PDB file of C-alpha atoms in Angstrom:
ATOM      1  CA  LEU A   1     -51.345 -17.092 -40.282  1.00 33.00           C
ATOM      2  CA  LEU A   2     -50.351 -19.827 -37.896  1.00 35.00           C
ATOM      3  CA  PRO A   3     -51.070 -22.793 -40.214  1.00 41.00           C
ATOM      4  CA  GLN A   4     -49.078 -21.183 -43.020  1.00 41.00           C
ATOM      5  CA  SER A   5     -46.105 -20.491 -40.778  1.00 40.00           C
ATOM      6  CA  LYS A   6     -46.251 -24.079 -39.550  1.00 38.00           C
ATOM      7  CA  GLN A   7     -46.342 -25.299 -43.125  1.00 40.00           C
ATOM      8  CA  SER A   8     -43.425 -23.170 -44.187  1.00 41.00           C
ATOM      9  CA  SER A   9     -41.389 -24.345 -41.227  1.00 43.00           C
ATOM     10  CA  SER A  10     -42.244 -27.957 -41.991  1.00 42.00           C
ATOM     11  CA  TYR A  11     -41.109 -27.466 -45.605  1.00 44.00           C
ATOM     12  CA  SER A  12     -37.839 -26.017 -44.440  1.00 44.00           C
ATOM     13  CA  ASP A  13     -37.430 -28.911 -42.024  1.00 45.00           C
ATOM     14  CA  ARG A  14     -37.811 -31.320 -44.926  1.00 45.00           C
ATOM     15  CA  ASP A  15     -35.023 -29.571 -46.775  1.00 49.00           C
ATOM     16  CA  THR A  16     -32.564 -29.902 -43.918  1.00 47.00           C
ATOM     17  CA  THR A  17     -31.411 -33.129 -42.362  1.00 50.00           C
ATOM     18  CA  GLU A  18     -31.757 -33.966 -38.695  1.00 50.00           C
ATOM     19  CA  GLU A  19     -28.057 -33.367 -38.067  1.00 52.00           C
ATOM     20  CA  GLU A  20     -28.226 -29.881 -39.540  1.00 50.00           C
ATOM     21  CA  SER A  21     -31.295 -28.979 -37.458  1.00 52.00           C
ATOM     22  CA  GLU A  22     -29.586 -30.305 -34.309  1.00 51.00           C
ATOM     23  CA  SER A  23     -26.490 -28.238 -35.022  1.00 56.00           C
ATOM     24  CA  LEU A  24     -28.696 -25.193 -35.668  1.00 53.00           C
ATOM     25  CA  ASP A  25     -30.414 -25.748 -32.326  1.00 61.00           C
ATOM     26  CA  ASP A  26     -27.045 -26.112 -30.605  1.00 60.00           C
ATOM     27  CA  MET A  27     -25.724 -22.986 -32.285  1.00 63.00           C
ATOM     28  CA  ASP A  28     -28.878 -21.182 -31.269  1.00 78.00           C
ATOM     29  CA  PHE A  29     -28.437 -22.401 -27.681  1.00 77.00           C
ATOM     30  CA  LEU A  30     -24.764 -21.403 -27.626  1.00 77.00           C
ATOM     31  CA  SER A  31     -25.479 -17.972 -29.057  1.00 83.00           C
ATOM     32  CA  ARG A  32     -28.250 -17.485 -26.505  1.00 83.00           C
ATOM     33  CA  GLN A  33     -25.888 -18.607 -23.770  1.00 81.00           C
ATOM     34  CA  LYS A  34     -23.232 -16.116 -24.869  1.00 85.00           C
ATOM     35  CA  LYS A  35     -25.818 -13.349 -25.104  1.00 87.00           C
ATOM     36  CA  LEU A  36     -27.104 -14.083 -21.588  1.00 85.00           C
ATOM     37  CA  GLN A  37     -23.567 -14.186 -20.230  1.00 86.00           C
ATOM     38  CA  ALA A  38     -22.817 -10.818 -21.785  1.00 88.00           C
ATOM     39  CA  GLU A  39     -26.036  -9.361 -20.358  1.00 88.00           C
ATOM     40  CA  ALA A  40     -25.216 -10.749 -16.917  1.00 86.00           C
ATOM     41  CA  LYS A  41     -21.713  -9.266 -17.011  1.00 87.00           C
ATOM     42  CA  MET A  42     -23.154  -5.909 -18.038  1.00 89.00           C
ATOM     43  CA  ALA A  43     -25.744  -6.021 -15.253  1.00 87.00           C
ATOM     44  CA  LEU A  44     -23.088  -6.905 -12.671  1.00 86.00           C
ATOM     45  CA  ALA A  45     -20.852  -4.091 -13.872  1.00 87.00           C
ATOM     46  CA  MET A  46     -23.733  -1.627 -13.549  1.00 89.00           C
ATOM     47  CA  ALA A  47     -24.908  -2.867 -10.139  1.00 87.00           C
ATOM     48  CA  LYS A  48     -22.438  -0.953  -7.983  1.00 86.00           C
ATOM     49  CA  PRO A  49     -22.858   2.467  -9.655  1.00 88.00           C
ATOM     50  CA  MET A  50     -26.640   2.021  -9.698  1.00 88.00           C
ATOM     51  CA  ALA A  51     -26.649   1.156  -5.987  1.00 86.00           C
ATOM     52  CA  LYS A  52     -24.574   4.251  -5.205  1.00 86.00           C
ATOM     53  CA  MET A  53     -26.976   6.420  -7.196  1.00 87.00           C
ATOM     54  CA  GLN A  54     -29.943   4.901  -5.386  1.00 86.00           C
ATOM     55  CA  VAL A  55     -28.349   5.588  -1.994  1.00 82.00           C
ATOM     56  CA  GLU A  56     -27.767   9.223  -2.967  1.00 81.00           C
ATOM     57  CA  VAL A  57     -31.372   9.605  -4.127  1.00 81.00           C
ATOM     58  CA  GLU A  58     -32.646   8.081  -0.875  1.00 78.00           C
ATOM     59  CA  LYS A  59     -30.450  10.428   1.150  1.00 73.00           C
ATOM     60  CA  GLN A  60     -31.866  13.408  -0.706  1.00 68.00           C
ATOM     61  CA  ASN A  61     -35.428  12.150  -0.295  1.00 67.00           C
ATOM     62  CA  ARG A  62     -35.038  11.540   3.420  1.00 66.00           C
ATOM     63  CA  LYS A  63     -37.329  14.044   5.011  1.00 59.00           C
ATOM     64  CA  LYS A  64     -36.336  16.629   7.548  1.00 57.00           C
ATOM     65  CA  SER A  65     -36.421  15.655  11.163  1.00 60.00           C
ATOM     66  CA  PRO A  66     -39.661  16.697  12.917  1.00 62.00           C
ATOM     67  CA  VAL A  67     -37.454  18.187  15.610  1.00 64.00           C
ATOM     68  CA  ALA A  68     -36.653  21.001  13.190  1.00 61.00           C
ATOM     69  CA  ASP A  69     -40.334  22.018  13.328  1.00 63.00           C
ATOM     70  CA  LEU A  70     -40.283  21.985  17.116  1.00 60.00           C
ATOM     71  CA  LEU A  71     -37.190  24.181  17.294  1.00 61.00           C
ATOM     72  CA  PRO A  72     -37.914  26.977  14.782  1.00 58.00           C
ATOM     73  CA  HIS A  73     -35.943  29.535  16.779  1.00 59.00           C
ATOM     74  CA  MET A  74     -32.786  27.409  16.371  1.00 61.00           C
ATOM     75  CA  PRO A  75     -32.427  26.776  12.598  1.00 57.00           C
ATOM     76  CA  HIS A  76     -28.814  25.667  12.874  1.00 61.00           C
ATOM     77  CA  ILE A  77     -29.909  22.901  15.260  1.00 63.00           C
ATOM     78  CA  SER A  78     -32.121  21.304  12.614  1.00 60.00           C
ATOM     79  CA  GLU A  79     -29.198  21.312  10.171  1.00 60.00           C
ATOM     80  CA  CYS A  80     -26.954  19.777  12.809  1.00 65.00           C
ATOM     81  CA  LEU A  81     -29.567  17.111  13.508  1.00 65.00           C
ATOM     82  CA  MET A  82     -29.767  16.223   9.840  1.00 61.00           C
ATOM     83  CA  LYS A  83     -25.973  15.918   9.704  1.00 61.00           C
ATOM     84  CA  ARG A  84     -25.901  14.203  13.099  1.00 65.00           C
ATOM     85  CA  SER A  85     -23.334  16.671  14.397  1.00 70.00           C
ATOM     86  CA  LEU A  86     -24.659  18.481  17.444  1.00 72.00           C
ATOM     87  CA  LYS A  87     -22.096  20.250  19.565  1.00 78.00           C
ATOM     88  CA  PRO A  88     -22.111  20.326  23.377  1.00 82.00           C
ATOM     89  CA  THR A  89     -22.644  24.092  23.320  1.00 81.00           C
ATOM     90  CA  ASP A  90     -25.834  23.612  21.275  1.00 75.00           C
ATOM     91  CA  LEU A  91     -27.125  21.076  23.774  1.00 79.00           C
ATOM     92  CA  ARG A  92     -26.236  23.277  26.748  1.00 85.00           C
ATOM     93  CA  ASP A  93     -28.443  26.096  25.413  1.00 80.00           C
ATOM     94  CA  MET A  94     -31.546  23.857  25.172  1.00 80.00           C
ATOM     95  CA  THR A  95     -34.212  23.173  27.749  1.00 84.00           C
ATOM     96  CA  ILE A  96     -34.843  19.708  29.149  1.00 89.00           C
ATOM     97  CA  GLY A  97     -38.067  19.522  27.146  1.00 84.00           C
ATOM     98  CA  GLN A  98     -36.224  20.265  23.907  1.00 80.00           C
ATOM     99  CA  LEU A  99     -33.580  17.681  24.733  1.00 85.00           C
ATOM    100  CA  GLN A 100     -36.293  15.094  25.432  1.00 88.00           C
ATOM    101  CA  VAL A 101     -37.917  15.828  22.084  1.00 83.00           C
ATOM    102  CA  ILE A 102     -34.552  15.336  20.350  1.00 80.00           C
ATOM    103  CA  PHE A 103     -33.930  12.163  22.352  1.00 87.00           C
ATOM    104  CA  PHE A 104     -37.295  10.621  21.462  1.00 88.00           C
ATOM    105  CA  ASP A 105     -36.923  11.654  17.821  1.00 82.00           C
ATOM    106  CA  LEU A 106     -33.498  10.046  17.582  1.00 83.00           C
ATOM    107  CA  HIS A 107     -34.796   6.964  19.376  1.00 91.00           C
ATOM    108  CA  SER A 108     -37.694   6.586  16.923  1.00 88.00           C
ATOM    109  CA  GLN A 109     -35.326   7.114  13.990  1.00 84.00           C
ATOM    110  CA  ILE A 110     -33.068   4.371  15.351  1.00 90.00           C
ATOM    111  CA  GLU A 111     -36.030   1.989  15.652  1.00 94.00           C
ATOM    112  CA  SER A 112     -37.293   2.703  12.146  1.00 90.00           C
ATOM    113  CA  LEU A 113     -33.808   2.365  10.670  1.00 91.00           C
ATOM    114  CA  ASN A 114     -33.329  -0.941  12.488  1.00 96.00           C
ATOM    115  CA  GLU A 115     -36.625  -2.231  11.096  1.00 95.00           C
ATOM    116  CA  GLU A 116     -35.647  -1.082   7.619  1.00 93.00           C
ATOM    117  CA  LEU A 117     -32.260  -2.768   8.003  1.00 95.00           C
ATOM    118  CA  VAL A 118     -33.876  -6.060   9.003  1.00 96.00           C
ATOM    119  CA  GLN A 119     -36.197  -5.901   5.981  1.00 95.00           C
ATOM    120  CA  LEU A 120     -33.301  -5.106   3.652  1.00 94.00           C
ATOM    121  CA  LEU A 121     -31.232  -7.948   5.100  1.00 96.00           C
ATOM    122  CA  LEU A 122     -34.107 -10.374   4.524  1.00 96.00           C
ATOM    123  CA  ILE A 123     -34.424  -9.173   0.942  1.00 95.00           C
ATOM    124  CA  ARG A 124     -30.663  -9.496   0.478  1.00 95.00           C
ATOM    125  CA  ASP A 125     -30.744 -13.072   1.771  1.00 96.00           C
ATOM    126  CA  GLU A 126     -33.588 -13.935  -0.609  1.00 96.00           C
ATOM    127  CA  LEU A 127     -31.659 -12.412  -3.504  1.00 95.00           C
ATOM    128  CA  HIS A 128     -28.520 -14.349  -2.555  1.00 95.00           C
ATOM    129  CA  THR A 129     -30.573 -17.548  -2.509  1.00 96.00           C
ATOM    130  CA  GLU A 130     -32.020 -16.742  -5.947  1.00 95.00           C
ATOM    131  CA  GLN A 131     -28.558 -15.919  -7.244  1.00 94.00           C
ATOM    132  CA  ASP A 132     -27.166 -19.210  -5.965  1.00 95.00           C
ATOM    133  CA  ALA A 133     -30.001 -21.111  -7.628  1.00 95.00           C
ATOM    134  CA  MET A 134     -29.383 -19.271 -10.905  1.00 94.00           C
ATOM    135  CA  LEU A 135     -25.666 -19.997 -10.729  1.00 93.00           C
ATOM    136  CA  VAL A 136     -26.381 -23.688 -10.208  1.00 95.00           C
ATOM    137  CA  ASP A 137     -28.772 -23.634 -13.187  1.00 93.00           C
ATOM    138  CA  ILE A 138     -26.158 -21.884 -15.327  1.00 91.00           C
ATOM    139  CA  GLU A 139     -23.553 -24.419 -14.292  1.00 93.00           C
ATOM    140  CA  ASP A 140     -25.899 -27.283 -15.201  1.00 93.00           C
ATOM    141  CA  LEU A 141     -26.734 -25.710 -18.561  1.00 91.00           C
ATOM    142  CA  THR A 142     -23.068 -25.116 -19.303  1.00 90.00           C
ATOM    143  CA  ARG A 143     -22.226 -28.736 -18.510  1.00 93.00           C
ATOM    144  CA  HIS A 144     -25.115 -29.870 -20.677  1.00 92.00           C
ATOM    145  CA  ALA A 145     -23.974 -27.655 -23.568  1.00 89.00           C
ATOM    146  CA  GLU A 146     -20.405 -28.942 -23.249  1.00 90.00           C
ATOM    147  CA  SER A 147     -21.573 -32.562 -23.220  1.00 92.00           C
ATOM    148  CA  GLN A 148     -23.765 -31.866 -26.272  1.00 89.00           C
ATOM    149  CA  GLN A 149     -20.785 -30.337 -28.060  1.00 89.00           C
ATOM    150  CA  LYS A 150     -18.611 -33.342 -27.215  1.00 89.00           C
ATOM    151  CA  HIS A 151     -21.358 -35.685 -28.327  1.00 88.00           C
ATOM    152  CA  LEU A 152     -21.715 -33.841 -31.625  1.00 86.00           C
ATOM    153  CA  ALA A 153     -17.948 -33.722 -32.107  1.00 85.00           C
ATOM    154  CA  GLU A 154     -17.767 -37.497 -31.586  1.00 86.00           C
ATOM    155  CA  LYS A 155     -20.679 -38.048 -33.966  1.00 83.00           C
ATOM    156  CA  MET A 156     -19.298 -35.953 -36.845  1.00 79.00           C
ATOM    157  CA  PRO A 157     -16.029 -37.819 -37.567  1.00 66.00           C
ATOM    158  CA  ALA A 158     -17.830 -41.193 -37.412  1.00 57.00           C
ATOM    159  CA  LYS A 159     -19.929 -40.244 -40.426  1.00 52.00           C
TER     160      LYS A 159
END
């Protein structure tokens, strides 16, 4: 199949002149550029709602605090811990051991969240770097396409 397709393309190339094939390539490049720009705009428009949805899913998937298992006789405490809204009266009714368990649990949650934050910040920085590189590439390609268009526009009237 490959040799035949090469032959058919070579026949079609013989029918068209070099100028026509160049303009077809430029048109193809410009249409691809417009398509990519439209896709990028769509992706950027969807980024914020998708991020919000992901945050909601992660909140729902976040597992219950292990403190809830240690305080089964106080079910409202586990709910308050999940919402981070303990009242002084709740704390007053607890023993020192229970308070220490809550303290250590909160401390370990803080550490794990800090580690997660650092990882996410590193990922964000990498993504910003990639984005900057892509923007520079897009800018270079746009300049190249504009110079090609100018070059072709200058070439056409001369002939």
